[in-house]
Amino acid sequence: MDAQTLMVVFGFAWGAWIIYRIHKRRSSRAEPTASIVNKSKDQQAAMPRIGKPGTLTLEQRKELQENNFTPDNNWSQEEAALILDGVKYLRLVCSKISSQKDGDPPLEVQNALLKFILTEQDIRDHITKWGNDRRAGELGASPKIQLELIQNQQYERVKTEAQKYFTEQ
């Protein structure tokens, strides 16, 4: 094999290797630079889908928008109810542990706590039951009744997580 043929073969091999690296980098959607720096991002915790997608009601959509959410048309009634109940629950927990009794906690704190609530199965189940019981109780009573929180293991976990964001002065 002469030098020119060897250079052409080397050029094709090098080109194929570069194309392979580009393809590998582009196919990594979670972290585009992972193949370059050899790091892998941990799997992010997420709320599993529940209910029949696309069944979000108009009332839920309005309430989500009032709470600074952008509702997705693929959300189910159950998912929207869980998110709304989670926000109410975390606001009640925050009001109990914070010296600031007026107003809601900052949006960043609410987002962090809601993520914590929605990614923990036992807390999701507890808040789903709490929300269903609360809605069933509101049917015969005034909607302005004081919401009560049962101080159980799930409450303590949410309270402990919330305390990380509040410092008393």
PDB file of C-alpha atoms in Angstrom:
ATOM      1  CA  MET A   1       0.000   0.000   0.000  1.00  0.00           C
ATOM      2  CA  ASP A   2       1.475   3.339  -0.983  1.00  0.00           C
ATOM      3  CA  ALA A   3       1.425   6.572   1.079  1.00  0.00           C
ATOM      4  CA  GLN A   4      -1.482   8.195  -0.796  1.00  0.00           C
ATOM      5  CA  THR A   5      -3.811   5.242  -0.236  1.00  0.00           C
ATOM      6  CA  LEU A   6      -2.803   5.116   3.414  1.00  0.00           C
ATOM      7  CA  MET A   7      -3.617   8.852   3.800  1.00  0.00           C
ATOM      8  CA  VAL A   8      -7.055   8.412   2.128  1.00  0.00           C
ATOM      9  CA  VAL A   9      -7.926   5.441   4.400  1.00  0.00           C
ATOM     10  CA  PHE A  10      -6.781   7.396   7.453  1.00  0.00           C
ATOM     11  CA  GLY A  11      -8.879  10.410   6.346  1.00  0.00           C
ATOM     12  CA  PHE A  12     -12.022   8.280   5.952  1.00  0.00           C
ATOM     13  CA  ALA A  13     -11.481   6.599   9.331  1.00  0.00           C
ATOM     14  CA  TRP A  14     -10.899   9.935  11.054  1.00  0.00           C
ATOM     15  CA  GLY A  15     -13.986  11.456   9.366  1.00  0.00           C
ATOM     16  CA  ALA A  16     -16.154   8.486  10.388  1.00  0.00           C
ATOM     17  CA  TRP A  17     -14.918   8.789  13.976  1.00  0.00           C
ATOM     18  CA  ILE A  18     -15.754  12.539  14.058  1.00  0.00           C
ATOM     19  CA  ILE A  19     -19.240  11.916  12.613  1.00  0.00           C
ATOM     20  CA  TYR A  20     -19.819   9.169  15.202  1.00  0.00           C
ATOM     21  CA  ARG A  21     -18.877  11.555  18.060  1.00  0.00           C
ATOM     22  CA  ILE A  22     -21.170  14.274  16.694  1.00  0.00           C
ATOM     23  CA  HIS A  23     -24.040  11.787  16.427  1.00  0.00           C
ATOM     24  CA  LYS A  24     -23.413  10.483  19.939  1.00  0.00           C
ATOM     25  CA  ARG A  25     -23.375  14.034  21.346  1.00  0.00           C
ATOM     26  CA  ARG A  26     -26.592  15.026  19.563  1.00  0.00           C
ATOM     27  CA  SER A  27     -28.422  11.874  20.639  1.00  0.00           C
ATOM     28  CA  SER A  28     -27.800  12.674  24.290  1.00  0.00           C
ATOM     29  CA  ARG A  29     -30.810  14.954  24.885  1.00  0.00           C
ATOM     30  CA  ALA A  30     -30.684  15.096  28.653  1.00  0.00           C
ATOM     31  CA  GLU A  31     -27.122  16.431  28.773  1.00  0.00           C
ATOM     32  CA  PRO A  32     -25.582  17.369  25.403  1.00  0.00           C
ATOM     33  CA  THR A  33     -22.089  17.685  26.839  1.00  0.00           C
ATOM     34  CA  ALA A  34     -22.136  14.365  28.716  1.00  0.00           C
ATOM     35  CA  SER A  35     -20.268  12.471  26.006  1.00  0.00           C
ATOM     36  CA  ILE A  36     -17.559  15.158  25.880  1.00  0.00           C
ATOM     37  CA  VAL A  37     -16.803  15.467  29.573  1.00  0.00           C
ATOM     38  CA  ASN A  38     -17.766  11.885  30.517  1.00  0.00           C
ATOM     39  CA  LYS A  39     -20.352  12.770  33.106  1.00  0.00           C
ATOM     40  CA  SER A  40     -23.852  11.424  33.439  1.00  0.00           C
ATOM     41  CA  LYS A  41     -26.682  13.332  35.022  1.00  0.00           C
ATOM     42  CA  ASP A  42     -28.735  11.497  37.621  1.00  0.00           C
ATOM     43  CA  GLN A  43     -32.265  10.623  36.638  1.00  0.00           C
ATOM     44  CA  GLN A  44     -34.503  13.487  37.759  1.00  0.00           C
ATOM     45  CA  ALA A  45     -37.372  12.524  40.011  1.00  0.00           C
ATOM     46  CA  ALA A  46     -40.741  13.162  38.430  1.00  0.00           C
ATOM     47  CA  MET A  47     -44.390  12.753  39.264  1.00  0.00           C
ATOM     48  CA  PRO A  48     -45.837   9.725  37.498  1.00  0.00           C
ATOM     49  CA  ARG A  49     -48.792  10.345  35.199  1.00  0.00           C
ATOM     50  CA  ILE A  50     -52.171   9.548  36.737  1.00  0.00           C
ATOM     51  CA  GLY A  51     -55.690   9.633  35.355  1.00  0.00           C
ATOM     52  CA  LYS A  52     -56.849   9.925  31.768  1.00  0.00           C
ATOM     53  CA  PRO A  53     -54.789  12.537  29.855  1.00  0.00           C
ATOM     54  CA  GLY A  54     -56.666  15.505  28.450  1.00  0.00           C
ATOM     55  CA  THR A  55     -59.473  15.576  31.030  1.00  0.00           C
ATOM     56  CA  LEU A  56     -58.481  18.854  32.699  1.00  0.00           C
ATOM     57  CA  THR A  57     -61.610  20.879  33.512  1.00  0.00           C
ATOM     58  CA  LEU A  58     -62.086  24.578  32.806  1.00  0.00           C
ATOM     59  CA  GLU A  59     -62.419  25.296  36.532  1.00  0.00           C
ATOM     60  CA  GLN A  60     -59.123  23.523  37.244  1.00  0.00           C
ATOM     61  CA  ARG A  61     -57.448  25.377  34.368  1.00  0.00           C
ATOM     62  CA  LYS A  62     -58.538  28.748  35.823  1.00  0.00           C
ATOM     63  CA  GLU A  63     -57.425  27.798  39.325  1.00  0.00           C
ATOM     64  CA  LEU A  64     -54.043  26.606  38.023  1.00  0.00           C
ATOM     65  CA  GLN A  65     -53.557  29.906  36.177  1.00  0.00           C
ATOM     66  CA  GLU A  66     -54.460  31.833  39.342  1.00  0.00           C
ATOM     67  CA  ASN A  67     -51.685  29.877  41.093  1.00  0.00           C
ATOM     68  CA  ASN A  68     -49.061  30.789  38.447  1.00  0.00           C
ATOM     69  CA  PHE A  69     -49.174  27.490  36.530  1.00  0.00           C
ATOM     70  CA  THR A  70     -49.385  27.115  32.781  1.00  0.00           C
ATOM     71  CA  PRO A  71     -51.762  24.157  32.370  1.00  0.00           C
ATOM     72  CA  ASP A  72     -51.033  21.587  29.702  1.00  0.00           C
ATOM     73  CA  ASN A  73     -53.904  20.213  27.625  1.00  0.00           C
ATOM     74  CA  ASN A  74     -52.608  16.687  28.294  1.00  0.00           C
ATOM     75  CA  TRP A  75     -53.045  16.942  32.071  1.00  0.00           C
ATOM     76  CA  SER A  76     -55.743  14.842  33.691  1.00  0.00           C
ATOM     77  CA  GLN A  77     -58.247  15.966  36.308  1.00  0.00           C
ATOM     78  CA  GLU A  78     -56.413  13.876  38.894  1.00  0.00           C
ATOM     79  CA  GLU A  79     -53.039  15.468  38.091  1.00  0.00           C
ATOM     80  CA  ALA A  80     -54.467  18.983  38.262  1.00  0.00           C
ATOM     81  CA  ALA A  81     -56.250  18.206  41.545  1.00  0.00           C
ATOM     82  CA  LEU A  82     -53.031  16.788  43.013  1.00  0.00           C
ATOM     83  CA  ILE A  83     -51.038  19.872  42.000  1.00  0.00           C
ATOM     84  CA  LEU A  84     -53.665  22.256  43.400  1.00  0.00           C
ATOM     85  CA  ASP A  85     -54.004  20.245  46.618  1.00  0.00           C
ATOM     86  CA  GLY A  86     -50.212  20.105  46.930  1.00  0.00           C
ATOM     87  CA  VAL A  87     -49.972  23.891  46.657  1.00  0.00           C
ATOM     88  CA  LYS A  88     -52.699  24.383  49.299  1.00  0.00           C
ATOM     89  CA  TYR A  89     -51.034  21.844  51.586  1.00  0.00           C
ATOM     90  CA  LEU A  90     -47.550  23.348  51.319  1.00  0.00           C
ATOM     91  CA  ARG A  91     -48.920  26.861  51.876  1.00  0.00           C
ATOM     92  CA  LEU A  92     -50.630  25.678  55.063  1.00  0.00           C
ATOM     93  CA  VAL A  93     -47.449  23.985  56.263  1.00  0.00           C
ATOM     94  CA  CYS A  94     -45.430  27.113  55.502  1.00  0.00           C
ATOM     95  CA  SER A  95     -47.917  29.344  57.334  1.00  0.00           C
ATOM     96  CA  LYS A  96     -47.604  27.140  60.436  1.00  0.00           C
ATOM     97  CA  ILE A  97     -43.794  27.247  60.549  1.00  0.00           C
ATOM     98  CA  SER A  98     -43.177  30.768  59.296  1.00  0.00           C
ATOM     99  CA  SER A  99     -43.362  33.938  61.339  1.00  0.00           C
ATOM    100  CA  GLN A 100     -44.748  35.637  58.209  1.00  0.00           C
ATOM    101  CA  LYS A 101     -48.444  34.784  58.571  1.00  0.00           C
ATOM    102  CA  ASP A 102     -49.624  37.084  55.785  1.00  0.00           C
ATOM    103  CA  GLY A 103     -49.196  36.005  52.186  1.00  0.00           C
ATOM    104  CA  ASP A 104     -47.767  32.965  50.524  1.00  0.00           C
ATOM    105  CA  PRO A 105     -44.144  31.830  50.629  1.00  0.00           C
ATOM    106  CA  PRO A 106     -41.903  32.946  47.746  1.00  0.00           C
ATOM    107  CA  LEU A 107     -42.541  31.204  44.431  1.00  0.00           C
ATOM    108  CA  GLU A 108     -39.112  29.522  44.465  1.00  0.00           C
ATOM    109  CA  VAL A 109     -39.875  27.955  47.851  1.00  0.00           C
ATOM    110  CA  GLN A 110     -43.307  26.816  46.657  1.00  0.00           C
ATOM    111  CA  ASN A 111     -41.784  25.247  43.542  1.00  0.00           C
ATOM    112  CA  ALA A 112     -39.126  23.395  45.530  1.00  0.00           C
ATOM    113  CA  LEU A 113     -41.640  22.101  48.065  1.00  0.00           C
ATOM    114  CA  LEU A 114     -44.138  21.106  45.380  1.00  0.00           C
ATOM    115  CA  LYS A 115     -41.425  19.165  43.568  1.00  0.00           C
ATOM    116  CA  PHE A 116     -40.594  17.391  46.824  1.00  0.00           C
ATOM    117  CA  ILE A 117     -44.262  16.592  47.451  1.00  0.00           C
ATOM    118  CA  LEU A 118     -45.000  15.346  43.940  1.00  0.00           C
ATOM    119  CA  THR A 119     -41.950  13.087  43.716  1.00  0.00           C
ATOM    120  CA  GLU A 120     -42.590  11.213  46.975  1.00  0.00           C
ATOM    121  CA  GLN A 121     -45.209   8.460  46.561  1.00  0.00           C
ATOM    122  CA  ASP A 122     -46.461   8.322  50.165  1.00  0.00           C
ATOM    123  CA  ILE A 123     -46.799  12.111  50.388  1.00  0.00           C
ATOM    124  CA  ARG A 124     -48.658  12.185  47.044  1.00  0.00           C
ATOM    125  CA  ASP A 125     -51.054   9.530  48.313  1.00  0.00           C
ATOM    126  CA  HIS A 126     -51.607  11.403  51.583  1.00  0.00           C
ATOM    127  CA  ILE A 127     -52.277  14.710  49.831  1.00  0.00           C
ATOM    128  CA  THR A 128     -54.607  13.051  47.319  1.00  0.00           C
ATOM    129  CA  LYS A 129     -56.653  11.622  50.206  1.00  0.00           C
ATOM    130  CA  TRP A 130     -56.494  14.952  52.081  1.00  0.00           C
ATOM    131  CA  GLY A 131     -57.689  16.851  48.994  1.00  0.00           C
ATOM    132  CA  ASN A 132     -60.519  14.396  48.274  1.00  0.00           C
ATOM    133  CA  ASP A 133     -61.676  14.577  51.897  1.00  0.00           C
ATOM    134  CA  ARG A 134     -61.443  18.384  51.837  1.00  0.00           C
ATOM    135  CA  ARG A 135     -63.505  18.639  48.630  1.00  0.00           C
ATOM    136  CA  ALA A 136     -66.102  16.197  49.985  1.00  0.00           C
ATOM    137  CA  GLY A 137     -66.385  18.306  53.161  1.00  0.00           C
ATOM    138  CA  GLU A 138     -66.774  21.544  51.202  1.00  0.00           C
ATOM    139  CA  LEU A 139     -69.883  20.277  49.424  1.00  0.00           C
ATOM    140  CA  GLY A 140     -72.014  20.755  52.507  1.00  0.00           C
ATOM    141  CA  ALA A 141     -70.043  23.480  54.249  1.00  0.00           C
ATOM    142  CA  SER A 142     -68.780  26.952  53.540  1.00  0.00           C
ATOM    143  CA  PRO A 143     -65.704  27.061  51.278  1.00  0.00           C
ATOM    144  CA  LYS A 144     -64.076  29.459  53.766  1.00  0.00           C
ATOM    145  CA  ILE A 145     -63.757  26.822  56.514  1.00  0.00           C
ATOM    146  CA  GLN A 146     -60.382  26.535  58.227  1.00  0.00           C
ATOM    147  CA  LEU A 147     -58.326  23.774  56.645  1.00  0.00           C
ATOM    148  CA  GLU A 148     -56.856  21.328  59.137  1.00  0.00           C
ATOM    149  CA  LEU A 149     -53.665  19.342  58.671  1.00  0.00           C
ATOM    150  CA  ILE A 150     -53.199  15.978  60.315  1.00  0.00           C
ATOM    151  CA  GLN A 151     -49.749  15.937  61.884  1.00  0.00           C
ATOM    152  CA  ASN A 152     -48.503  12.563  60.719  1.00  0.00           C
ATOM    153  CA  GLN A 153     -45.278  11.252  59.187  1.00  0.00           C
ATOM    154  CA  GLN A 154     -45.969  12.878  55.799  1.00  0.00           C
ATOM    155  CA  TYR A 155     -46.707  16.230  57.442  1.00  0.00           C
ATOM    156  CA  GLU A 156     -43.460  16.031  59.399  1.00  0.00           C
ATOM    157  CA  ARG A 157     -41.459  15.273  56.233  1.00  0.00           C
ATOM    158  CA  VAL A 158     -42.987  18.242  54.378  1.00  0.00           C
ATOM    159  CA  LYS A 159     -42.475  20.440  57.461  1.00  0.00           C
ATOM    160  CA  THR A 160     -38.814  19.370  57.738  1.00  0.00           C
ATOM    161  CA  GLU A 161     -38.264  20.109  54.048  1.00  0.00           C
ATOM    162  CA  ALA A 162     -40.010  23.490  54.360  1.00  0.00           C
ATOM    163  CA  GLN A 163     -37.924  24.470  57.385  1.00  0.00           C
ATOM    164  CA  LYS A 164     -34.837  24.348  55.172  1.00  0.00           C
ATOM    165  CA  TYR A 165     -36.171  27.411  53.347  1.00  0.00           C
ATOM    166  CA  PHE A 166     -37.243  29.471  56.340  1.00  0.00           C
ATOM    167  CA  THR A 167     -34.881  31.037  58.819  1.00  0.00           C
ATOM    168  CA  GLU A 168     -36.447  32.694  61.826  1.00  0.00           C
ATOM    169  CA  GLN A 169     -34.902  35.983  62.868  1.00  0.00           C
TER     170      GLN A 169
END
